[in-house]
Structure formats: C-alpha cells, structure tokens
C-alpha cells in the first residue's frame, strides 16, 4: 500500500512510526512532516489544509490511503475531497467532523442521542452569555464554539473569570472566529480520561484510553495548553467503564450521525469526566489526541494500517485491537513562552543521547532542520516517550532521557502521571 499521512506534529510522528512498521506499506509520505517524521517517511512540502494540493499529490502518486492527523483538514473537507477522487481517507466527512468543529453541534447531537453530558447553553451574544453566568454562578465552564487548538476552554472559578473569558472569546476574538459563539456548561467533578474508538460509520472498536495533562504548570496549574504530557493505561478507567462508554456514548452517537446522513468514520476521541454518577462526555474530537496518540502507539500490538482500512471499508466488526500489557508515558518539552508566544529558533542538542536511553522514543513535534542542526519551530517541540512494566519505570526512563537533552530554552512538567501515582 501507498499511504499519505497529513500533519507535522508529535501525533503525526507517532502515527508515521506505527504506519511505517506495517508490512502492508510499501511507500509512506507525510505532508508537510518534520525532521523526525523524515526518518520514517518521505516529507513533501504541502500544507495540512491545502486540500487541492493534497488530493492532487495522492492522485499523481496512486496513494491508497490518506491518514489526516489534525482536525483542521477534516473540518475543511479533506475526506470529502478524497472521496470525490476515489481515494480512501481515514477520517470523517466535513459534516461528521462538526462533532469537533462546533461544540454547539456536538451538544445538539448529544441531546438527540441521549448521550450523558453536562447541562449547557449556547450564545452568540456576549451580554446574554454573561447574564447566564451570573444566574448560574461559578465554577462554570466557558468554551469557544469552534476550533481553538485545545486552548478554547476556560474552567472559571469565579463569575468574574467567566465574564473575562466571554469577552476574550467573543469581543477580543483571541481565537478568531472560533469564539463567535460560546458554549457555557456546568462544571463537572471527577477524573478526566481520553477514550478512543475506531469507527466505520456503523460499527466501533475500542482503541484504548489515556490521561493527559492540559495545564502548563505542575500540579495542574496555569493556563490550558494543547497538552503537556499523557500516560496510558489510566488506572481509573476500568473495563466496565469502557463498556459503559461504548454503550452509552459511542454507539448512540454513531446511530445519530447515521440518522443525520453524516455517518462517522475514523477515530472518535471521547473526552470524559468520570463522575460519581458515571462517565459524562466533555467533548468529542474527530482525530487522535496529541499527546495521547503517542502513548497509544507505543502500546499498540496490532497493525494499525488494516484497522484504518477496515474503518474506510465499513468492516470494523471483523476486527479487534490488541495492546501490550505495559505502561507508556509521553512528556512534552515546550519552548519558553508557551502557551503564549513561544521563543523559536533555539538549537536542541543531545537528542541522540536521549534516544539511546532504553525503552525511550523521541517524537518530534515543533522542530525544523537548519544547517545540520535541530531547532525549535513551535510551542510544543518534542515528545519524550517511554514504556515500562510499571508507570514508574516508564516515567523514570522518560525523565532520564529529558535530562540527556541540552536545550536551555525548553521546559517540561516534572509531574506527568501524578494522578496515577496518587491512587
């Protein structure tokens, strides 16, 4: 098979590593890729949202399967364009990708499907949104309706904080048009878990769970980020909870999307809160999480490529996915200034030393090659990942690798996995 992977982050590096390992794959390209991905695939200089160029490349090179990594090209219609060209695409249509592209749409689907989620209201007027907050009180959650790179959510401890978030989203447009509408919902209490299911429109196969760390600072402090680390499997997510989520969240959602004429194919990411009343849906994403994907790929025993093809072909009911009975951890190294404006261009040394630590794998996220050097080119720059028979073993290996890296301008959290160690 010939495969075109789309994207340039740590998630895509992990996917490239897993796809390249498949004996079915004879050629793998990545658009646009990064220096780490270049070790697994041929990188081509096409932007992840340049849909006409991506489809043209796939046609010209007889690509059998397109694998989008990030959400933006899916929301923009990459899967639709591939379908028109007769090319299989592991991802939902633009209509189905609205599950992530619009939080208001996601809430509408949940209401119709009977999916358990937090009570919410949607607003396009800032003053009406503030009035709602004043009536409901705090803590309360304010979400930008559209795509905001994982940063469009504020868990407000006070009414004033919620009103400030509404102004930032709706008036200051800190996330552009993503903040033209906001969803305001009740603040649920419990443990957060990311659960994944492969879907073919009608059938779904569990694809594991992970816990990530959204806050930039240790002890889960500071502003939200795209994710500062993740680990799997999460001790709080039992097989019984997995069965509940498949029955109460995943399957009803698939049925509702079929009813709407927009069957969901690809990977469905369920952001969950494990409350005392049971699992509640916080959000849907229509792609693998980042950095959750990295720990899932490290534990995956099954060949990823035929599972993706089965999702495209509508035959996932014939598949089961297996994971190794090990723990995995991913620690994000970010550039100073993140999640604000990161400082880019600094050289990163010692990557070979880090990769030489046993059971460690380094996935590139925001890097570029410059005159034989690797330099920072984004906010989240590296994912230092490791496996172990225990989570403690994986954690120790990952931080040993981080200590081997010479990058004064970078930082990371030193407490990834702390929820599991506190249990």
PDB file of C-alpha atoms in Angstrom, residues 75-177:
ATOM      1  CA  UNK A  75     -13.304  20.125   9.213  1.00  0.00           C
ATOM      2  CA  UNK A  76     -12.306  21.762   5.922  1.00  0.00           C
ATOM      3  CA  UNK A  77     -13.409  18.724   3.890  1.00  0.00           C
ATOM      4  CA  UNK A  78     -10.315  16.636   3.138  1.00  0.00           C
ATOM      5  CA  UNK A  79     -12.216  13.348   3.458  1.00  0.00           C
ATOM      6  CA  UNK A  80     -14.929  14.638   1.106  1.00  0.00           C
ATOM      7  CA  UNK A  81     -12.351  15.663  -1.498  1.00  0.00           C
ATOM      8  CA  UNK A  82     -10.649  12.262  -1.229  1.00  0.00           C
ATOM      9  CA  UNK A  83     -13.994  10.510  -1.673  1.00  0.00           C
ATOM     10  CA  UNK A  84     -14.675  12.514  -4.841  1.00  0.00           C
ATOM     11  CA  UNK A  85     -11.274  11.425  -6.146  1.00  0.00           C
ATOM     12  CA  UNK A  86     -11.894   7.774  -5.251  1.00  0.00           C
ATOM     13  CA  UNK A  87      -9.191   7.703  -2.563  1.00  0.00           C
ATOM     14  CA  UNK A  88      -9.756   6.084   0.839  1.00  0.00           C
ATOM     15  CA  UNK A  89      -9.390   8.518   3.755  1.00  0.00           C
ATOM     16  CA  UNK A  90      -9.247   7.505   7.412  1.00  0.00           C
ATOM     17  CA  UNK A  91     -11.327  10.354   8.737  1.00  0.00           C
ATOM     18  CA  UNK A  92     -14.838  11.803   8.791  1.00  0.00           C
ATOM     19  CA  UNK A  93     -16.570  13.977   6.226  1.00  0.00           C
ATOM     20  CA  UNK A  94     -16.822  17.687   6.944  1.00  0.00           C
ATOM     21  CA  UNK A  95     -20.416  17.147   8.061  1.00  0.00           C
ATOM     22  CA  UNK A  96     -19.354  14.498  10.594  1.00  0.00           C
ATOM     23  CA  UNK A  97     -16.246  16.454  11.643  1.00  0.00           C
ATOM     24  CA  UNK A  98     -18.590  19.111  13.042  1.00  0.00           C
ATOM     25  CA  UNK A  99     -18.582  16.947  16.177  1.00  0.00           C
ATOM     26  CA  UNK A 100     -15.284  18.701  16.888  1.00  0.00           C
ATOM     27  CA  UNK A 101     -15.632  21.742  14.670  1.00  0.00           C
ATOM     28  CA  UNK A 102     -18.645  23.048  16.610  1.00  0.00           C
ATOM     29  CA  UNK A 103     -19.206  22.412  20.309  1.00  0.00           C
ATOM     30  CA  UNK A 104     -22.769  23.645  19.908  1.00  0.00           C
ATOM     31  CA  UNK A 105     -23.366  20.977  17.240  1.00  0.00           C
ATOM     32  CA  UNK A 106     -21.820  18.336  19.494  1.00  0.00           C
ATOM     33  CA  UNK A 107     -24.224  19.285  22.289  1.00  0.00           C
ATOM     34  CA  UNK A 108     -27.137  19.119  19.850  1.00  0.00           C
ATOM     35  CA  UNK A 109     -26.138  15.607  18.782  1.00  0.00           C
ATOM     36  CA  UNK A 110     -25.720  14.507  22.396  1.00  0.00           C
ATOM     37  CA  UNK A 111     -29.191  15.769  23.277  1.00  0.00           C
ATOM     38  CA  UNK A 112     -30.733  13.941  20.330  1.00  0.00           C
ATOM     39  CA  UNK A 113     -28.826  10.720  21.044  1.00  0.00           C
ATOM     40  CA  UNK A 114     -29.344  10.741  24.807  1.00  0.00           C
ATOM     41  CA  UNK A 115     -25.599  10.912  25.471  1.00  0.00           C
ATOM     42  CA  UNK A 116     -24.828  11.898  29.092  1.00  0.00           C
ATOM     43  CA  UNK A 117     -23.065  15.257  29.169  1.00  0.00           C
ATOM     44  CA  UNK A 118     -23.004  18.450  31.233  1.00  0.00           C
ATOM     45  CA  UNK A 119     -26.026  20.793  31.067  1.00  0.00           C
ATOM     46  CA  UNK A 120     -25.171  23.684  28.747  1.00  0.00           C
ATOM     47  CA  UNK A 121     -26.373  26.695  26.783  1.00  0.00           C
ATOM     48  CA  UNK A 122     -25.038  28.281  23.589  1.00  0.00           C
ATOM     49  CA  UNK A 123     -24.755  32.031  23.000  1.00  0.00           C
ATOM     50  CA  UNK A 124     -23.872  34.343  20.128  1.00  0.00           C
ATOM     51  CA  UNK A 125     -24.347  37.491  22.255  1.00  0.00           C
ATOM     52  CA  UNK A 126     -21.757  38.309  24.929  1.00  0.00           C
ATOM     53  CA  UNK A 127     -24.155  40.109  27.278  1.00  0.00           C
ATOM     54  CA  UNK A 128     -26.642  37.242  27.169  1.00  0.00           C
ATOM     55  CA  UNK A 129     -23.795  34.830  27.934  1.00  0.00           C
ATOM     56  CA  UNK A 130     -22.680  36.925  30.912  1.00  0.00           C
ATOM     57  CA  UNK A 131     -26.239  37.121  32.229  1.00  0.00           C
ATOM     58  CA  UNK A 132     -26.430  33.326  32.083  1.00  0.00           C
ATOM     59  CA  UNK A 133     -23.179  33.040  34.044  1.00  0.00           C
ATOM     60  CA  UNK A 134     -24.464  35.407  36.699  1.00  0.00           C
ATOM     61  CA  UNK A 135     -27.627  33.335  37.053  1.00  0.00           C
ATOM     62  CA  UNK A 136     -25.786  30.006  37.236  1.00  0.00           C
ATOM     63  CA  UNK A 137     -22.814  31.086  39.357  1.00  0.00           C
ATOM     64  CA  UNK A 138     -19.351  29.553  39.474  1.00  0.00           C
ATOM     65  CA  UNK A 139     -17.450  27.347  38.991  1.00  0.00           C
ATOM     66  CA  UNK A 140     -18.585  27.197  35.388  1.00  0.00           C
ATOM     67  CA  UNK A 141     -17.013  26.280  32.039  1.00  0.00           C
ATOM     68  CA  UNK A 142     -16.757  28.636  29.045  1.00  0.00           C
ATOM     69  CA  UNK A 143     -15.899  27.115  25.641  1.00  0.00           C
ATOM     70  CA  UNK A 144     -15.273  28.733  22.274  1.00  0.00           C
ATOM     71  CA  UNK A 145     -17.613  27.023  19.832  1.00  0.00           C
ATOM     72  CA  UNK A 146     -15.047  26.453  17.062  1.00  0.00           C
ATOM     73  CA  UNK A 147     -11.539  25.072  16.713  1.00  0.00           C
ATOM     74  CA  UNK A 148      -9.025  26.718  19.047  1.00  0.00           C
ATOM     75  CA  UNK A 149      -6.074  24.280  19.114  1.00  0.00           C
ATOM     76  CA  UNK A 150      -7.078  22.903  22.504  1.00  0.00           C
ATOM     77  CA  UNK A 151      -6.948  26.337  24.136  1.00  0.00           C
ATOM     78  CA  UNK A 152     -10.567  27.464  23.794  1.00  0.00           C
ATOM     79  CA  UNK A 153     -11.770  26.236  27.192  1.00  0.00           C
ATOM     80  CA  UNK A 154     -11.763  28.154  30.467  1.00  0.00           C
ATOM     81  CA  UNK A 155     -12.805  26.473  33.710  1.00  0.00           C
ATOM     82  CA  UNK A 156     -13.789  29.622  35.597  1.00  0.00           C
ATOM     83  CA  UNK A 157     -13.594  29.541  39.385  1.00  0.00           C
ATOM     84  CA  UNK A 158     -15.469  32.851  39.678  1.00  0.00           C
ATOM     85  CA  UNK A 159     -18.161  34.725  37.778  1.00  0.00           C
ATOM     86  CA  UNK A 160     -15.656  37.482  37.005  1.00  0.00           C
ATOM     87  CA  UNK A 161     -13.270  34.947  35.466  1.00  0.00           C
ATOM     88  CA  UNK A 162     -16.074  33.544  33.317  1.00  0.00           C
ATOM     89  CA  UNK A 163     -17.090  37.024  32.144  1.00  0.00           C
ATOM     90  CA  UNK A 164     -13.465  37.776  31.251  1.00  0.00           C
ATOM     91  CA  UNK A 165     -13.311  34.562  29.192  1.00  0.00           C
ATOM     92  CA  UNK A 166     -16.509  35.534  27.358  1.00  0.00           C
ATOM     93  CA  UNK A 167     -15.021  38.923  26.496  1.00  0.00           C
ATOM     94  CA  UNK A 168     -11.748  37.333  25.376  1.00  0.00           C
ATOM     95  CA  UNK A 169     -13.534  34.852  23.112  1.00  0.00           C
ATOM     96  CA  UNK A 170     -16.432  36.924  21.769  1.00  0.00           C
ATOM     97  CA  UNK A 171     -15.162  40.507  21.763  1.00  0.00           C
ATOM     98  CA  UNK A 172     -11.360  40.304  21.632  1.00  0.00           C
ATOM     99  CA  UNK A 173     -11.542  37.224  19.375  1.00  0.00           C
ATOM    100  CA  UNK A 174      -8.377  35.731  20.848  1.00  0.00           C
ATOM    101  CA  UNK A 175      -9.232  32.565  18.896  1.00  0.00           C
ATOM    102  CA  UNK A 176     -10.636  34.319  15.839  1.00  0.00           C
ATOM    103  CA  UNK A 177     -13.997  33.195  14.515  1.00  0.00           C
TER     104      UNK A 177
END
